[in-house]
Short mmCIF file of C-alpha atoms in Angstrom, two decimals:
data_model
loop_
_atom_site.label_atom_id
_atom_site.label_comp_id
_atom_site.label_asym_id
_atom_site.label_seq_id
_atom_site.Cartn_x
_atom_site.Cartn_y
_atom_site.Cartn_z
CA UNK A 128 -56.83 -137.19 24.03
CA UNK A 129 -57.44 -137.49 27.41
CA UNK A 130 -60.66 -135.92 29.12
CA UNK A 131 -59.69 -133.52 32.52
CA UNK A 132 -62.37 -133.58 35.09
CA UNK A 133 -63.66 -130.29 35.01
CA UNK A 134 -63.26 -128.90 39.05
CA UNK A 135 -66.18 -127.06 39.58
CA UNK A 136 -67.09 -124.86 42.92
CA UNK A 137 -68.45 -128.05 44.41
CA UNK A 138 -66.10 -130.19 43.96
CA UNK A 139 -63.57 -128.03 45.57
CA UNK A 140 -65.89 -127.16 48.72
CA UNK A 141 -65.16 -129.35 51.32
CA UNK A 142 -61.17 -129.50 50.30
CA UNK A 143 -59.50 -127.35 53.26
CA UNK A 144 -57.33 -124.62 51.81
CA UNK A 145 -58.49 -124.04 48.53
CA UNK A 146 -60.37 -120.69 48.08
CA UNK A 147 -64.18 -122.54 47.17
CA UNK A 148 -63.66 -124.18 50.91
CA UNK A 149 -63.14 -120.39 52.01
CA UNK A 150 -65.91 -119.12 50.40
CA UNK A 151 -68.40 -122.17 50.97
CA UNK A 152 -67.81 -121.98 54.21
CA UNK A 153 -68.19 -117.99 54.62
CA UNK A 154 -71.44 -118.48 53.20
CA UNK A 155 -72.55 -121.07 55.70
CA UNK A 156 -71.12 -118.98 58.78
CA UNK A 157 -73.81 -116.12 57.19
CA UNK A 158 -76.13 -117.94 56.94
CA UNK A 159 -76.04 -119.10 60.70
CA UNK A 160 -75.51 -115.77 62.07
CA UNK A 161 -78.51 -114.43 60.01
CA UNK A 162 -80.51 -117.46 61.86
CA UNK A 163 -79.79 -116.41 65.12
CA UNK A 164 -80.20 -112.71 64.20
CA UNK A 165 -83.69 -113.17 62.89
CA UNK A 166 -85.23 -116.16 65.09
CA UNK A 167 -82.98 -116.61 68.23
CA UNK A 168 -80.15 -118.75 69.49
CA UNK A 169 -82.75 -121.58 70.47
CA UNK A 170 -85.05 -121.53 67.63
CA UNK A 171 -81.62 -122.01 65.23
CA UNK A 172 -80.90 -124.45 67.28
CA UNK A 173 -84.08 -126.35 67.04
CA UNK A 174 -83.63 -125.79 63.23
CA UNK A 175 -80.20 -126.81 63.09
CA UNK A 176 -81.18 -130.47 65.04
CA UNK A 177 -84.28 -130.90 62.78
CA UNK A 178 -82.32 -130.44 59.52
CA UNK A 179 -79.61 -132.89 61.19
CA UNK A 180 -82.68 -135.62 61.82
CA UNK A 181 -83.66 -134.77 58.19
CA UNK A 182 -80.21 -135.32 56.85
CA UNK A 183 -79.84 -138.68 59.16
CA UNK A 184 -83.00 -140.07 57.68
CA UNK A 185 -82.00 -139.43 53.80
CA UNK A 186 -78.93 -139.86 54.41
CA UNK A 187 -78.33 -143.34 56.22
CA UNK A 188 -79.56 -146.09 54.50
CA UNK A 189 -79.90 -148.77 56.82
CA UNK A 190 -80.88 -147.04 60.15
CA UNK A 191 -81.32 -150.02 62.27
CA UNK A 192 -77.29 -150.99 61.56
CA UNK A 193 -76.04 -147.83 62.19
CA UNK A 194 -77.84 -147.40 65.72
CA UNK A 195 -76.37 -150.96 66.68
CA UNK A 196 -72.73 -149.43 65.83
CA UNK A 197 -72.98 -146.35 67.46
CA UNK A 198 -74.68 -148.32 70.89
CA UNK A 199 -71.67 -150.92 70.81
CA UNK A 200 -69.18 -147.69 70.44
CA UNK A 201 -70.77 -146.01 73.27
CA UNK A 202 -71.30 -148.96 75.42
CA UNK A 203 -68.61 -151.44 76.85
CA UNK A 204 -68.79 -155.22 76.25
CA UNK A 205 -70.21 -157.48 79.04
CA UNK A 206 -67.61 -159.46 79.09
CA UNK A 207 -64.81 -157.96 81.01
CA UNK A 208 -61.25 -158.50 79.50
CA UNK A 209 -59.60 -160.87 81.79
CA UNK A 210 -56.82 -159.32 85.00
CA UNK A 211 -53.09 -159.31 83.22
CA UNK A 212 -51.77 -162.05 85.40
CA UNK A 213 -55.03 -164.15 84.82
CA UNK A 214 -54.51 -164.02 80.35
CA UNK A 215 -52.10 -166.40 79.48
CA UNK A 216 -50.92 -164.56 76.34
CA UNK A 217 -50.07 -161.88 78.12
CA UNK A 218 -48.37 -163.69 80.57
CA UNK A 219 -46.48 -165.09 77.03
CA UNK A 220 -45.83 -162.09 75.94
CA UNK A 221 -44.49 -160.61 79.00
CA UNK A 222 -41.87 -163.65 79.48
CA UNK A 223 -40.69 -163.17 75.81
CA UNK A 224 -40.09 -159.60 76.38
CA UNK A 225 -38.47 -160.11 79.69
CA UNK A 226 -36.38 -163.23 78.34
CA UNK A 227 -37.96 -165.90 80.61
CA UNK A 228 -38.52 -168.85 79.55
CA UNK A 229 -41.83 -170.88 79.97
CA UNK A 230 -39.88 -173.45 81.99
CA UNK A 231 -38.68 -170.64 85.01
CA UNK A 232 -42.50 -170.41 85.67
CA UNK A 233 -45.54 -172.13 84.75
CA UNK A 234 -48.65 -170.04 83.96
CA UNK A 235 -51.65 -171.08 85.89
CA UNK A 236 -54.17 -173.07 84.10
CA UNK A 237 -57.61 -171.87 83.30
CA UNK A 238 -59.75 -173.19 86.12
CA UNK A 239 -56.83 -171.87 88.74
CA UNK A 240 -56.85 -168.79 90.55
CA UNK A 241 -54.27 -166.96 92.95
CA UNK A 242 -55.80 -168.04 95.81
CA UNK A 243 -55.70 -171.79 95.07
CA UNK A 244 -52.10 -170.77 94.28
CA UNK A 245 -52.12 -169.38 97.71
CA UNK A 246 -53.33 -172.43 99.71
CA UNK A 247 -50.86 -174.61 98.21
CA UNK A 248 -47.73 -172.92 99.13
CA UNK A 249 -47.17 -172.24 103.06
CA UNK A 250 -47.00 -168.95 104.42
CA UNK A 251 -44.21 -167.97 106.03
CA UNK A 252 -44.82 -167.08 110.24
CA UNK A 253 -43.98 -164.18 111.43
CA UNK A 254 -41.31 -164.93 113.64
CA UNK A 255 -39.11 -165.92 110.45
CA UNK A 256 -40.03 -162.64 109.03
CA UNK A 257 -38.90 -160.71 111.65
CA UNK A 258 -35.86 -162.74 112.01
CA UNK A 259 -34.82 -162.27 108.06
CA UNK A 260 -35.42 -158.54 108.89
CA UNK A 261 -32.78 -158.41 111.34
#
């Protein structure tokens, strides 16, 4: 024979749409509005953060990890992610996509920026630009 898992109330709780959620969760919206009947809006409130602190601390089981993850969600890395034209494999990918080859254009190399890029190729004056404009 084969044993069924009896579903009991609790089981079905938390499961959105089944008549247990309904009920489970009419009984915690009672609940809350008896709170702020009886003490208050911030006195539930209070209540409500120090059973969230209590839950937090049985809850979690290593504290010190979980604070690391949630500081490294909330802050941004140090190290900035690198301009578009600066990250080679963009640069890759972009030339794929666009059907270039790597042989129309070299990327620059690591240590090279724009504005060595800059001094090595001569500017145009502006009397030629003014004379291609007319």
């Amino acid at each position: 024979m084969s044993e069924k898992k009896p579903s009991g109330f609790f089981e079905n709780a938390c499961k959105i749409g089944t008549p247990e959620c309904a009920v489970f969760f009419a009984a915690a919206a009672m609940v809350l509005a008896l709170l702020f009947l009886a003490f208050g809006f911030w006195n539930t409130v209070l209540v409500a953060l120090i059973m969230l602190l209590g839950a937090f601390l049985g809850g979690v089981k290593d504290k010190k990890q979980w604070l690391k993850n949630l500081i490294n969600r909330l802050v941004p890395d140090r190290n900035p992610v690198p301009y578009r034209e600066q990250d080679p494999e963009i640069i890759r990918a972009v030339r794929k996509a666009t059907g270039a080859s790597d042989a129309d254009e070299e990327a620059p190399e690591a240590g090279e920026t724009p504005a060595e890029e800059a001094k090595e190729t001569p500017i145009a004056s502006q009397d030629e630009e003014n004379a291609d404009q007319e």
